PDB file of C-alpha atoms in Angstrom:
ATOM      1  CA  UNK A   1       0.000   0.000   0.000  1.00 82.00           C
ATOM      2  CA  UNK A   2       1.385   3.410  -0.978  1.00 90.00           C
ATOM      3  CA  UNK A   3       1.805   6.402   1.335  1.00 93.00           C
ATOM      4  CA  UNK A   4      -1.046   8.070  -0.524  1.00 94.00           C
ATOM      5  CA  UNK A   5      -3.386   5.135   0.133  1.00 94.00           C
ATOM      6  CA  UNK A   6      -2.377   4.577   3.761  1.00 94.00           C
ATOM      7  CA  UNK A   7      -1.914   8.177   4.938  1.00 94.00           C
ATOM      8  CA  UNK A   8      -3.019  10.857   2.469  1.00 93.00           C
ATOM      9  CA  UNK A   9      -6.289   9.349   1.219  1.00 95.00           C
ATOM     10  CA  UNK A  10      -7.793   8.772   4.696  1.00 95.00           C
ATOM     11  CA  UNK A  11      -7.061  12.406   5.577  1.00 94.00           C
ATOM     12  CA  UNK A  12      -8.516  13.666   2.301  1.00 93.00           C
ATOM     13  CA  UNK A  13     -11.646  11.563   2.653  1.00 94.00           C
ATOM     14  CA  UNK A  14     -12.271  13.054   6.130  1.00 92.00           C
ATOM     15  CA  UNK A  15     -11.434  16.616   5.095  1.00 90.00           C
ATOM     16  CA  UNK A  16     -14.306  19.140   4.920  1.00 85.00           C
ATOM     17  CA  UNK A  17     -16.509  16.833   6.928  1.00 90.00           C
ATOM     18  CA  UNK A  18     -16.154  14.113   4.317  1.00 88.00           C
ATOM     19  CA  UNK A  19     -18.009  16.073   1.612  1.00 95.00           C
ATOM     20  CA  UNK A  20     -16.495  14.749  -1.618  1.00 96.00           C
ATOM     21  CA  UNK A  21     -17.047  17.866  -3.718  1.00 96.00           C
ATOM     22  CA  UNK A  22     -15.590  20.205  -1.092  1.00 96.00           C
ATOM     23  CA  UNK A  23     -12.491  18.012  -0.892  1.00 95.00           C
ATOM     24  CA  UNK A  24     -12.244  18.041  -4.683  1.00 96.00           C
ATOM     25  CA  UNK A  25     -12.412  21.838  -4.831  1.00 95.00           C
ATOM     26  CA  UNK A  26      -9.900  22.336  -2.032  1.00 95.00           C
ATOM     27  CA  UNK A  27      -7.504  19.832  -3.579  1.00 95.00           C
ATOM     28  CA  UNK A  28      -7.678  21.689  -6.900  1.00 96.00           C
ATOM     29  CA  UNK A  29      -6.859  24.872  -5.011  1.00 95.00           C
ATOM     30  CA  UNK A  30      -3.728  23.250  -3.585  1.00 95.00           C
ATOM     31  CA  UNK A  31      -2.703  21.770  -6.944  1.00 96.00           C
ATOM     32  CA  UNK A  32      -3.167  25.148  -8.628  1.00 95.00           C
ATOM     33  CA  UNK A  33      -0.125  26.362  -6.661  1.00 94.00           C
ATOM     34  CA  UNK A  34       2.134  23.523  -7.819  1.00 92.00           C
ATOM     35  CA  UNK A  35       4.856  24.712 -10.225  1.00 92.00           C
ATOM     36  CA  UNK A  36       4.976  23.173 -13.666  1.00 90.00           C
ATOM     37  CA  UNK A  37       7.639  21.102 -15.395  1.00 91.00           C
ATOM     38  CA  UNK A  38       9.394  21.713 -18.682  1.00 89.00           C
ATOM     39  CA  UNK A  39       9.788  18.062 -19.599  1.00 94.00           C
ATOM     40  CA  UNK A  40       6.903  15.623 -19.247  1.00 97.00           C
ATOM     41  CA  UNK A  41       7.185  12.104 -17.905  1.00 96.00           C
ATOM     42  CA  UNK A  42       8.248  10.068 -20.929  1.00 97.00           C
ATOM     43  CA  UNK A  43      10.310   6.959 -20.156  1.00 96.00           C
ATOM     44  CA  UNK A  44      11.628   4.822 -23.034  1.00 96.00           C
ATOM     45  CA  UNK A  45       8.837   3.141 -24.961  1.00 96.00           C
ATOM     46  CA  UNK A  46       6.115   5.420 -23.596  1.00 97.00           C
ATOM     47  CA  UNK A  47       5.791   7.921 -26.435  1.00 97.00           C
ATOM     48  CA  UNK A  48       2.812   7.633 -28.819  1.00 97.00           C
ATOM     49  CA  UNK A  49       1.604   9.485 -31.904  1.00 98.00           C
ATOM     50  CA  UNK A  50      -2.178   9.302 -32.151  1.00 98.00           C
ATOM     51  CA  UNK A  51      -4.442  11.239 -34.552  1.00 96.00           C
ATOM     52  CA  UNK A  52      -1.376  13.239 -35.538  1.00 96.00           C
ATOM     53  CA  UNK A  53      -0.491  14.362 -31.999  1.00 98.00           C
ATOM     54  CA  UNK A  54       2.684  13.439 -30.130  1.00 98.00           C
ATOM     55  CA  UNK A  55       1.926  12.146 -26.624  1.00 98.00           C
ATOM     56  CA  UNK A  56       4.902  11.765 -24.241  1.00 98.00           C
ATOM     57  CA  UNK A  57       3.088   8.849 -22.626  1.00 98.00           C
ATOM     58  CA  UNK A  58      -0.351   7.265 -23.150  1.00 98.00           C
ATOM     59  CA  UNK A  59      -1.864   7.950 -19.701  1.00 98.00           C
ATOM     60  CA  UNK A  60      -4.026  11.053 -19.510  1.00 98.00           C
ATOM     61  CA  UNK A  61      -6.274  12.838 -17.047  1.00 98.00           C
ATOM     62  CA  UNK A  62      -9.949  12.453 -17.942  1.00 98.00           C
ATOM     63  CA  UNK A  63     -12.384  15.327 -18.294  1.00 97.00           C
ATOM     64  CA  UNK A  64     -14.266  16.237 -15.144  1.00 96.00           C
ATOM     65  CA  UNK A  65     -11.310  16.373 -12.779  1.00 97.00           C
ATOM     66  CA  UNK A  66     -10.244  19.911 -13.698  1.00 98.00           C
ATOM     67  CA  UNK A  67     -13.195  21.344 -15.605  1.00 97.00           C
ATOM     68  CA  UNK A  68     -11.996  24.945 -15.663  1.00 98.00           C
ATOM     69  CA  UNK A  69      -8.272  24.251 -16.026  1.00 98.00           C
ATOM     70  CA  UNK A  70      -7.398  25.566 -12.574  1.00 97.00           C
ATOM     71  CA  UNK A  71      -4.505  23.181 -11.894  1.00 97.00           C
ATOM     72  CA  UNK A  72      -3.106  22.623 -15.370  1.00 98.00           C
ATOM     73  CA  UNK A  73       0.532  23.042 -14.385  1.00 96.00           C
ATOM     74  CA  UNK A  74       0.257  20.277 -11.788  1.00 97.00           C
ATOM     75  CA  UNK A  75      -0.936  17.386 -13.952  1.00 98.00           C
ATOM     76  CA  UNK A  76       2.220  16.941 -16.084  1.00 98.00           C
ATOM     77  CA  UNK A  77       4.279  17.059 -12.885  1.00 97.00           C
ATOM     78  CA  UNK A  78       2.215  14.137 -11.559  1.00 97.00           C
ATOM     79  CA  UNK A  79       3.164  12.104 -14.624  1.00 97.00           C
ATOM     80  CA  UNK A  80       0.207  12.528 -16.963  1.00 98.00           C
ATOM     81  CA  UNK A  81       1.020  12.429 -20.676  1.00 98.00           C
ATOM     82  CA  UNK A  82      -1.980  14.554 -21.620  1.00 98.00           C
ATOM     83  CA  UNK A  83      -4.811  16.416 -19.913  1.00 98.00           C
ATOM     84  CA  UNK A  84      -8.448  16.896 -20.879  1.00 98.00           C
ATOM     85  CA  UNK A  85     -10.279  19.872 -19.393  1.00 98.00           C
ATOM     86  CA  UNK A  86     -14.022  20.412 -19.249  1.00 93.00           C
ATOM     87  CA  UNK A  87     -16.622  19.427 -19.915  1.00 97.00           C
ATOM     88  CA  UNK A  88     -17.089  23.092 -20.793  1.00 98.00           C
ATOM     89  CA  UNK A  89     -20.311  24.667 -22.028  1.00 98.00           C
ATOM     90  CA  UNK A  90     -21.072  27.814 -23.985  1.00 98.00           C
ATOM     91  CA  UNK A  91     -22.733  29.417 -20.961  1.00 98.00           C
ATOM     92  CA  UNK A  92     -21.373  29.441 -17.438  1.00 98.00           C
ATOM     93  CA  UNK A  93     -23.575  27.288 -15.227  1.00 97.00           C
ATOM     94  CA  UNK A  94     -23.668  26.140 -11.599  1.00 97.00           C
ATOM     95  CA  UNK A  95     -24.623  22.545 -12.341  1.00 95.00           C
ATOM     96  CA  UNK A  96     -27.102  20.451 -10.423  1.00 95.00           C
ATOM     97  CA  UNK A  97     -28.026  20.846  -6.773  1.00 96.00           C
ATOM     98  CA  UNK A  98     -25.680  19.573  -4.089  1.00 96.00           C
ATOM     99  CA  UNK A  99     -24.864  17.016  -2.829  1.00 95.00           C
ATOM    100  CA  UNK A 100     -23.905  15.659  -6.228  1.00 97.00           C
ATOM    101  CA  UNK A 101     -20.654  13.740  -5.762  1.00 97.00           C
ATOM    102  CA  UNK A 102     -20.584  10.488  -3.796  1.00 97.00           C
ATOM    103  CA  UNK A 103     -17.770   8.064  -2.990  1.00 97.00           C
ATOM    104  CA  UNK A 104     -18.326   4.310  -2.703  1.00 97.00           C
ATOM    105  CA  UNK A 105     -14.951   3.307  -1.184  1.00 96.00           C
ATOM    106  CA  UNK A 106     -15.761  -0.370  -0.751  1.00 96.00           C
ATOM    107  CA  UNK A 107     -16.229  -0.581  -4.527  1.00 97.00           C
ATOM    108  CA  UNK A 108     -13.561   1.963  -5.555  1.00 97.00           C
ATOM    109  CA  UNK A 109     -16.358   3.836  -7.304  1.00 98.00           C
ATOM    110  CA  UNK A 110     -17.871   7.285  -7.534  1.00 98.00           C
ATOM    111  CA  UNK A 111     -21.346   8.461  -8.492  1.00 97.00           C
ATOM    112  CA  UNK A 112     -21.621  12.004  -9.779  1.00 96.00           C
ATOM    113  CA  UNK A 113     -24.530  14.100 -10.919  1.00 96.00           C
ATOM    114  CA  UNK A 114     -22.578  17.321 -11.322  1.00 96.00           C
ATOM    115  CA  UNK A 115     -24.348  18.626 -14.417  1.00 94.00           C
ATOM    116  CA  UNK A 116     -21.447  20.297 -16.261  1.00 95.00           C
ATOM    117  CA  UNK A 117     -20.756  22.916 -13.584  1.00 97.00           C
ATOM    118  CA  UNK A 118     -18.200  25.260 -15.151  1.00 98.00           C
ATOM    119  CA  UNK A 119     -17.341  28.892 -15.757  1.00 98.00           C
ATOM    120  CA  UNK A 120     -18.123  28.735 -19.485  1.00 98.00           C
ATOM    121  CA  UNK A 121     -16.143  28.566 -22.709  1.00 98.00           C
ATOM    122  CA  UNK A 122     -15.162  32.228 -22.753  1.00 98.00           C
ATOM    123  CA  UNK A 123     -13.663  32.054 -19.252  1.00 98.00           C
ATOM    124  CA  UNK A 124     -11.762  28.869 -20.093  1.00 98.00           C
ATOM    125  CA  UNK A 125     -10.362  30.476 -23.241  1.00 98.00           C
ATOM    126  CA  UNK A 126      -9.122  33.452 -21.237  1.00 98.00           C
ATOM    127  CA  UNK A 127      -7.459  31.195 -18.657  1.00 98.00           C
ATOM    128  CA  UNK A 128      -5.740  29.052 -21.272  1.00 98.00           C
ATOM    129  CA  UNK A 129      -4.407  32.104 -23.114  1.00 98.00           C
ATOM    130  CA  UNK A 130      -3.029  33.534 -19.885  1.00 97.00           C
ATOM    131  CA  UNK A 131      -1.427  30.208 -18.967  1.00 96.00           C
ATOM    132  CA  UNK A 132       0.308  29.565 -22.278  1.00 95.00           C
ATOM    133  CA  UNK A 133       1.337  26.194 -23.728  1.00 95.00           C
ATOM    134  CA  UNK A 134       1.611  23.060 -21.591  1.00 97.00           C
ATOM    135  CA  UNK A 135       4.407  20.490 -21.951  1.00 97.00           C
ATOM    136  CA  UNK A 136       1.732  17.854 -22.781  1.00 98.00           C
ATOM    137  CA  UNK A 137      -1.208  17.864 -25.224  1.00 98.00           C
ATOM    138  CA  UNK A 138      -4.389  19.527 -23.993  1.00 98.00           C
ATOM    139  CA  UNK A 139      -7.790  18.109 -24.882  1.00 98.00           C
ATOM    140  CA  UNK A 140     -10.979  20.115 -24.430  1.00 98.00           C
ATOM    141  CA  UNK A 141     -14.311  18.406 -23.777  1.00 98.00           C
ATOM    142  CA  UNK A 142     -17.348  20.252 -25.127  1.00 98.00           C
ATOM    143  CA  UNK A 143     -20.908  19.865 -23.826  1.00 96.00           C
ATOM    144  CA  UNK A 144     -24.329  21.462 -24.154  1.00 96.00           C
ATOM    145  CA  UNK A 145     -25.469  24.237 -21.826  1.00 96.00           C
ATOM    146  CA  UNK A 146     -28.456  23.205 -19.728  1.00 95.00           C
ATOM    147  CA  UNK A 147     -30.371  26.387 -20.653  1.00 95.00           C
ATOM    148  CA  UNK A 148     -30.010  25.592 -24.344  1.00 96.00           C
ATOM    149  CA  UNK A 149     -32.800  23.409 -25.772  1.00 93.00           C
ATOM    150  CA  UNK A 150     -31.870  20.423 -27.913  1.00 92.00           C
ATOM    151  CA  UNK A 151     -32.977  22.386 -30.971  1.00 94.00           C
ATOM    152  CA  UNK A 152     -30.168  24.877 -30.255  1.00 96.00           C
ATOM    153  CA  UNK A 153     -27.527  22.311 -29.315  1.00 95.00           C
ATOM    154  CA  UNK A 154     -25.546  22.555 -32.548  1.00 96.00           C
ATOM    155  CA  UNK A 155     -24.984  26.291 -32.268  1.00 97.00           C
ATOM    156  CA  UNK A 156     -24.167  25.896 -28.564  1.00 97.00           C
ATOM    157  CA  UNK A 157     -21.351  23.426 -29.277  1.00 97.00           C
ATOM    158  CA  UNK A 158     -20.128  25.356 -32.319  1.00 98.00           C
ATOM    159  CA  UNK A 159     -19.889  28.594 -30.348  1.00 98.00           C
ATOM    160  CA  UNK A 160     -17.788  26.915 -27.654  1.00 98.00           C
ATOM    161  CA  UNK A 161     -15.585  25.352 -30.311  1.00 98.00           C
ATOM    162  CA  UNK A 162     -15.132  28.697 -32.042  1.00 98.00           C
ATOM    163  CA  UNK A 163     -14.003  30.317 -28.775  1.00 98.00           C
ATOM    164  CA  UNK A 164     -11.521  27.544 -27.983  1.00 98.00           C
ATOM    165  CA  UNK A 165     -10.472  26.130 -31.346  1.00 97.00           C
ATOM    166  CA  UNK A 166      -6.929  27.508 -31.291  1.00 96.00           C
ATOM    167  CA  UNK A 167      -6.262  26.381 -27.709  1.00 98.00           C
ATOM    168  CA  UNK A 168      -6.787  22.619 -27.725  1.00 98.00           C
ATOM    169  CA  UNK A 169      -4.701  19.868 -29.306  1.00 98.00           C
ATOM    170  CA  UNK A 170      -7.929  17.888 -29.741  1.00 98.00           C
ATOM    171  CA  UNK A 171     -11.615  18.307 -28.923  1.00 98.00           C
ATOM    172  CA  UNK A 172     -13.985  15.775 -27.381  1.00 98.00           C
ATOM    173  CA  UNK A 173     -17.686  16.043 -28.166  1.00 97.00           C
ATOM    174  CA  UNK A 174     -19.478  14.940 -25.012  1.00 93.00           C
ATOM    175  CA  UNK A 175     -22.949  13.730 -25.987  1.00 89.00           C
ATOM    176  CA  UNK A 176     -23.013  10.953 -23.412  1.00 86.00           C
ATOM    177  CA  UNK A 177     -23.160  12.443 -19.921  1.00 86.00           C
ATOM    178  CA  UNK A 178     -26.239  11.217 -18.039  1.00 85.00           C
ATOM    179  CA  UNK A 179     -26.467  14.391 -15.954  1.00 81.00           C
ATOM    180  CA  UNK A 180     -27.791  16.941 -18.478  1.00 88.00           C
ATOM    181  CA  UNK A 181     -31.439  16.275 -19.405  1.00 83.00           C
ATOM    182  CA  UNK A 182     -31.808  15.056 -22.988  1.00 85.00           C
ATOM    183  CA  UNK A 183     -28.095  15.177 -23.773  1.00 83.00           C
ATOM    184  CA  UNK A 184     -27.795  11.512 -24.709  1.00 87.00           C
ATOM    185  CA  UNK A 185     -30.384  12.043 -27.437  1.00 89.00           C
ATOM    186  CA  UNK A 186     -27.576  13.759 -29.336  1.00 87.00           C
ATOM    187  CA  UNK A 187     -26.046  10.299 -29.853  1.00 87.00           C
ATOM    188  CA  UNK A 188     -28.952   9.525 -32.222  1.00 87.00           C
ATOM    189  CA  UNK A 189     -27.960   9.337 -35.862  1.00 88.00           C
ATOM    190  CA  UNK A 190     -29.702  12.444 -37.213  1.00 90.00           C
ATOM    191  CA  UNK A 191     -28.759  14.736 -34.346  1.00 92.00           C
ATOM    192  CA  UNK A 192     -25.163  13.536 -34.155  1.00 94.00           C
ATOM    193  CA  UNK A 193     -24.796  13.962 -37.926  1.00 94.00           C
ATOM    194  CA  UNK A 194     -25.969  17.566 -37.718  1.00 94.00           C
ATOM    195  CA  UNK A 195     -23.675  18.340 -34.790  1.00 96.00           C
ATOM    196  CA  UNK A 196     -20.547  16.752 -36.222  1.00 97.00           C
ATOM    197  CA  UNK A 197     -21.207  18.234 -39.654  1.00 97.00           C
ATOM    198  CA  UNK A 198     -21.399  21.725 -38.180  1.00 97.00           C
ATOM    199  CA  UNK A 199     -18.234  21.238 -36.144  1.00 98.00           C
ATOM    200  CA  UNK A 200     -16.393  19.938 -39.193  1.00 97.00           C
ATOM    201  CA  UNK A 201     -17.407  23.039 -41.150  1.00 97.00           C
ATOM    202  CA  UNK A 202     -16.131  25.254 -38.340  1.00 97.00           C
ATOM    203  CA  UNK A 203     -12.897  23.276 -37.904  1.00 97.00           C
ATOM    204  CA  UNK A 204     -10.751  25.281 -40.300  1.00 93.00           C
ATOM    205  CA  UNK A 205      -7.514  24.431 -38.495  1.00 93.00           C
ATOM    206  CA  UNK A 206      -8.209  20.712 -38.753  1.00 95.00           C
ATOM    207  CA  UNK A 207      -8.101  19.926 -35.042  1.00 98.00           C
ATOM    208  CA  UNK A 208      -8.820  16.256 -34.248  1.00 98.00           C
ATOM    209  CA  UNK A 209     -12.440  15.901 -33.120  1.00 98.00           C
ATOM    210  CA  UNK A 210     -13.373  12.895 -30.983  1.00 98.00           C
ATOM    211  CA  UNK A 211     -16.756  11.632 -29.819  1.00 97.00           C
ATOM    212  CA  UNK A 212     -17.244  10.391 -26.254  1.00 97.00           C
ATOM    213  CA  UNK A 213     -19.713   7.514 -26.059  1.00 95.00           C
ATOM    214  CA  UNK A 214     -21.879   6.097 -23.289  1.00 94.00           C
ATOM    215  CA  UNK A 215     -21.323   2.570 -21.997  1.00 95.00           C
ATOM    216  CA  UNK A 216     -25.093   2.057 -21.900  1.00 93.00           C
ATOM    217  CA  UNK A 217     -25.615   1.958 -25.680  1.00 92.00           C
ATOM    218  CA  UNK A 218     -26.418  -1.358 -27.324  1.00 93.00           C
ATOM    219  CA  UNK A 219     -24.065  -2.706 -29.969  1.00 94.00           C
ATOM    220  CA  UNK A 220     -26.625  -1.754 -32.616  1.00 93.00           C
ATOM    221  CA  UNK A 221     -26.770   1.845 -31.360  1.00 90.00           C
ATOM    222  CA  UNK A 222     -22.986   1.982 -31.142  1.00 93.00           C
ATOM    223  CA  UNK A 223     -22.815   0.720 -34.725  1.00 95.00           C
ATOM    224  CA  UNK A 224     -25.054   3.536 -35.942  1.00 92.00           C
ATOM    225  CA  UNK A 225     -22.987   6.068 -34.018  1.00 94.00           C
ATOM    226  CA  UNK A 226     -19.795   4.703 -35.580  1.00 96.00           C
ATOM    227  CA  UNK A 227     -21.304   4.968 -39.072  1.00 94.00           C
ATOM    228  CA  UNK A 228     -21.919   8.671 -38.455  1.00 93.00           C
ATOM    229  CA  UNK A 229     -18.424   9.212 -37.049  1.00 95.00           C
ATOM    230  CA  UNK A 230     -16.769   7.467 -39.987  1.00 96.00           C
ATOM    231  CA  UNK A 231     -18.889   9.323 -42.508  1.00 95.00           C
ATOM    232  CA  UNK A 232     -18.033  12.712 -41.048  1.00 95.00           C
ATOM    233  CA  UNK A 233     -14.307  12.229 -40.552  1.00 94.00           C
ATOM    234  CA  UNK A 234     -14.159  11.961 -36.765  1.00 97.00           C
ATOM    235  CA  UNK A 235     -10.542  11.431 -35.679  1.00 98.00           C
ATOM    236  CA  UNK A 236     -11.235   9.083 -32.778  1.00 98.00           C
ATOM    237  CA  UNK A 237     -13.486   7.961 -29.948  1.00 98.00           C
ATOM    238  CA  UNK A 238     -13.442   8.143 -26.171  1.00 98.00           C
ATOM    239  CA  UNK A 239     -14.921   5.060 -24.536  1.00 96.00           C
ATOM    240  CA  UNK A 240     -16.573   5.403 -22.131  1.00 95.00           C
ATOM    241  CA  UNK A 241     -18.468   7.966 -20.116  1.00 95.00           C
ATOM    242  CA  UNK A 242     -20.091   7.050 -16.797  1.00 95.00           C
ATOM    243  CA  UNK A 243     -22.931   4.549 -16.601  1.00 96.00           C
ATOM    244  CA  UNK A 244     -26.490   4.807 -15.322  1.00 94.00           C
ATOM    245  CA  UNK A 245     -26.450   1.085 -14.573  1.00 95.00           C
ATOM    246  CA  UNK A 246     -26.041   0.049 -10.930  1.00 94.00           C
ATOM    247  CA  UNK A 247     -23.780  -3.009 -10.616  1.00 93.00           C
ATOM    248  CA  UNK A 248     -23.242  -1.899  -6.989  1.00 95.00           C
ATOM    249  CA  UNK A 249     -25.824  -0.650  -4.462  1.00 94.00           C
ATOM    250  CA  UNK A 250     -26.613   3.055  -4.797  1.00 95.00           C
ATOM    251  CA  UNK A 251     -29.969   4.811  -4.809  1.00 91.00           C
ATOM    252  CA  UNK A 252     -30.474   7.912  -6.897  1.00 92.00           C
ATOM    253  CA  UNK A 253     -29.521   9.369 -10.260  1.00 94.00           C
ATOM    254  CA  UNK A 254     -26.033  10.047 -11.552  1.00 95.00           C
ATOM    255  CA  UNK A 255     -23.220   8.464 -13.497  1.00 96.00           C
ATOM    256  CA  UNK A 256     -21.195   5.655 -11.939  1.00 97.00           C
ATOM    257  CA  UNK A 257     -17.442   5.475 -12.536  1.00 97.00           C
ATOM    258  CA  UNK A 258     -14.629   3.395 -11.138  1.00 97.00           C
ATOM    259  CA  UNK A 259     -13.896  -0.279 -10.768  1.00 97.00           C
ATOM    260  CA  UNK A 260     -17.464  -1.580 -11.375  1.00 97.00           C
ATOM    261  CA  UNK A 261     -17.447   0.072 -14.812  1.00 97.00           C
ATOM    262  CA  UNK A 262     -14.276  -1.694 -15.974  1.00 97.00           C
ATOM    263  CA  UNK A 263     -15.818  -4.795 -17.621  1.00 97.00           C
ATOM    264  CA  UNK A 264     -18.317  -2.820 -19.701  1.00 97.00           C
ATOM    265  CA  UNK A 265     -15.778  -0.132 -20.615  1.00 98.00           C
ATOM    266  CA  UNK A 266     -13.461  -2.838 -21.935  1.00 98.00           C
ATOM    267  CA  UNK A 267     -16.284  -4.360 -23.976  1.00 98.00           C
ATOM    268  CA  UNK A 268     -17.111  -1.013 -25.560  1.00 98.00           C
ATOM    269  CA  UNK A 269     -13.455  -0.228 -26.293  1.00 98.00           C
ATOM    270  CA  UNK A 270     -13.024  -3.618 -27.936  1.00 98.00           C
ATOM    271  CA  UNK A 271     -16.205  -3.176 -30.004  1.00 98.00           C
ATOM    272  CA  UNK A 272     -15.604   0.375 -31.235  1.00 98.00           C
ATOM    273  CA  UNK A 273     -11.917  -0.228 -31.992  1.00 98.00           C
ATOM    274  CA  UNK A 274     -12.709  -3.330 -34.043  1.00 97.00           C
ATOM    275  CA  UNK A 275     -15.758  -1.953 -35.838  1.00 97.00           C
ATOM    276  CA  UNK A 276     -14.402   1.517 -36.638  1.00 97.00           C
ATOM    277  CA  UNK A 277     -10.646   1.144 -36.948  1.00 97.00           C
ATOM    278  CA  UNK A 278     -10.385   4.598 -35.334  1.00 98.00           C
ATOM    279  CA  UNK A 279      -8.028   5.463 -32.485  1.00 98.00           C
ATOM    280  CA  UNK A 280      -9.719   5.051 -29.111  1.00 98.00           C
ATOM    281  CA  UNK A 281      -9.038   6.652 -25.740  1.00 98.00           C
ATOM    282  CA  UNK A 282     -10.026   4.030 -23.162  1.00 98.00           C
ATOM    283  CA  UNK A 283     -11.454   5.282 -19.880  1.00 98.00           C
ATOM    284  CA  UNK A 284     -13.538   3.630 -17.200  1.00 97.00           C
ATOM    285  CA  UNK A 285     -12.518   1.494 -14.257  1.00 95.00           C
ATOM    286  CA  UNK A 286      -8.741   1.830 -14.522  1.00 98.00           C
ATOM    287  CA  UNK A 287      -7.744   1.383 -10.900  1.00 97.00           C
ATOM    288  CA  UNK A 288      -4.645  -0.811 -11.347  1.00 97.00           C
ATOM    289  CA  UNK A 289      -1.732  -0.642 -13.806  1.00 97.00           C
ATOM    290  CA  UNK A 290      -2.881  -3.896 -15.380  1.00 97.00           C
ATOM    291  CA  UNK A 291      -6.258  -2.284 -16.142  1.00 98.00           C
ATOM    292  CA  UNK A 292      -4.484   0.240 -18.344  1.00 98.00           C
ATOM    293  CA  UNK A 293      -2.638  -2.564 -20.119  1.00 97.00           C
ATOM    294  CA  UNK A 294      -5.930  -4.386 -20.724  1.00 97.00           C
ATOM    295  CA  UNK A 295      -7.362  -1.261 -22.322  1.00 98.00           C
ATOM    296  CA  UNK A 296      -4.501  -1.160 -24.810  1.00 97.00           C
ATOM    297  CA  UNK A 297      -4.841  -4.878 -25.461  1.00 97.00           C
ATOM    298  CA  UNK A 298      -8.554  -4.307 -26.177  1.00 97.00           C
ATOM    299  CA  UNK A 299      -7.676  -1.781 -28.879  1.00 97.00           C
ATOM    300  CA  UNK A 300      -7.215   1.554 -27.105  1.00 98.00           C
ATOM    301  CA  UNK A 301      -4.351   3.792 -28.205  1.00 98.00           C
ATOM    302  CA  UNK A 302      -4.426   5.946 -25.074  1.00 98.00           C
ATOM    303  CA  UNK A 303      -6.068   5.725 -21.646  1.00 98.00           C
ATOM    304  CA  UNK A 304      -7.428   8.188 -19.101  1.00 98.00           C
ATOM    305  CA  UNK A 305      -7.728   8.119 -15.312  1.00 98.00           C
ATOM    306  CA  UNK A 306     -10.270   9.742 -13.039  1.00 98.00           C
ATOM    307  CA  UNK A 307     -11.722   7.621 -10.235  1.00 98.00           C
ATOM    308  CA  UNK A 308      -8.645   5.397 -10.035  1.00 98.00           C
ATOM    309  CA  UNK A 309      -6.530   8.501  -9.486  1.00 98.00           C
ATOM    310  CA  UNK A 310      -8.761   9.587  -6.593  1.00 97.00           C
ATOM    311  CA  UNK A 311      -8.464   6.207  -4.872  1.00 97.00           C
ATOM    312  CA  UNK A 312      -4.817   5.405  -5.632  1.00 97.00           C
ATOM    313  CA  UNK A 313      -3.153   8.773  -6.143  1.00 96.00           C
ATOM    314  CA  UNK A 314      -0.248   9.918  -8.303  1.00 95.00           C
ATOM    315  CA  UNK A 315       1.580   6.606  -7.961  1.00 96.00           C
ATOM    316  CA  UNK A 316      -1.033   4.962 -10.175  1.00 98.00           C
ATOM    317  CA  UNK A 317      -0.169   7.346 -13.023  1.00 98.00           C
ATOM    318  CA  UNK A 318       3.481   6.332 -13.266  1.00 97.00           C
ATOM    319  CA  UNK A 319       2.731   2.656 -12.664  1.00 97.00           C
ATOM    320  CA  UNK A 320       0.171   2.752 -15.477  1.00 98.00           C
ATOM    321  CA  UNK A 321       2.711   4.422 -17.764  1.00 98.00           C
ATOM    322  CA  UNK A 322       5.181   1.641 -16.958  1.00 97.00           C
ATOM    323  CA  UNK A 323       2.541  -1.016 -17.663  1.00 96.00           C
ATOM    324  CA  UNK A 324       1.658   0.464 -21.053  1.00 95.00           C
ATOM    325  CA  UNK A 325       5.152   1.044 -22.424  1.00 90.00           C
ATOM    326  CA  UNK A 326       6.062  -0.624 -25.694  1.00 77.00           C
ATOM    327  CA  UNK A 327       8.508  -3.481 -25.256  1.00 49.00           C
TER     328      UNK A 327
END
């Protein structure tokens, strides 16, 4: 057991009266003061080139951990080979009512119903410009504002993309969060076609655009989604978002992440990689270094951590990098 797991995590989990979101916010505040590094963690055999981008190692930080990019200098220092901020929306929004973030320690899981709480695309653009380039690639996850009806979703995403298009190495189109009403309808063929077509028209610099999929789609629905992605030149996929299924006891809405999601996330990664031939970022249930290796074996080109990082700390990042290096 690492020092983080035996000493730091118990303190963190009791901090702020045990309220998970308060701990998250305070931790980001501490990490925001960490100085950056010039050279990222990139041991021999770790480097990857995926959708035309050079990644110093294949282990990234998933969207949701640092929505507004408050601690961007810290993540490369902790060993991450890339960072994804967001999900960001066109309009600033507070998200859903609290409490909305719940730990399930006995299952190494988290349930969140945050609702895309963020300061908005314009504020993120200003912060990224002030910060300057990172030593690792930066992904930006785009979502729909809650106040925007589905009929206005395309313009909502396009506006965010327009504000941020010169600041991200790649962009993730999040149409799969379970915490914004109606959002998952944008995975339907007609609506996804309209959205991706509009983003492609706006994408004059040719940034890689990825689609983040839900683990709750059937193979048939995933197949339709892949047909749209292939037809509209999507650069890759992120599999998966959180699940609304409850393989562990928990009452109430929200998306489940962590160890219980691992089997389904692997299935989806394997399916979309085989059926599409596109690069895949595998995320969901990576709580051990061998989980990251399994993701690559299933067809992922890169992986991302979120819940595993919360439970196992920075040591998991470097151990996962070691487990995914090319021999």
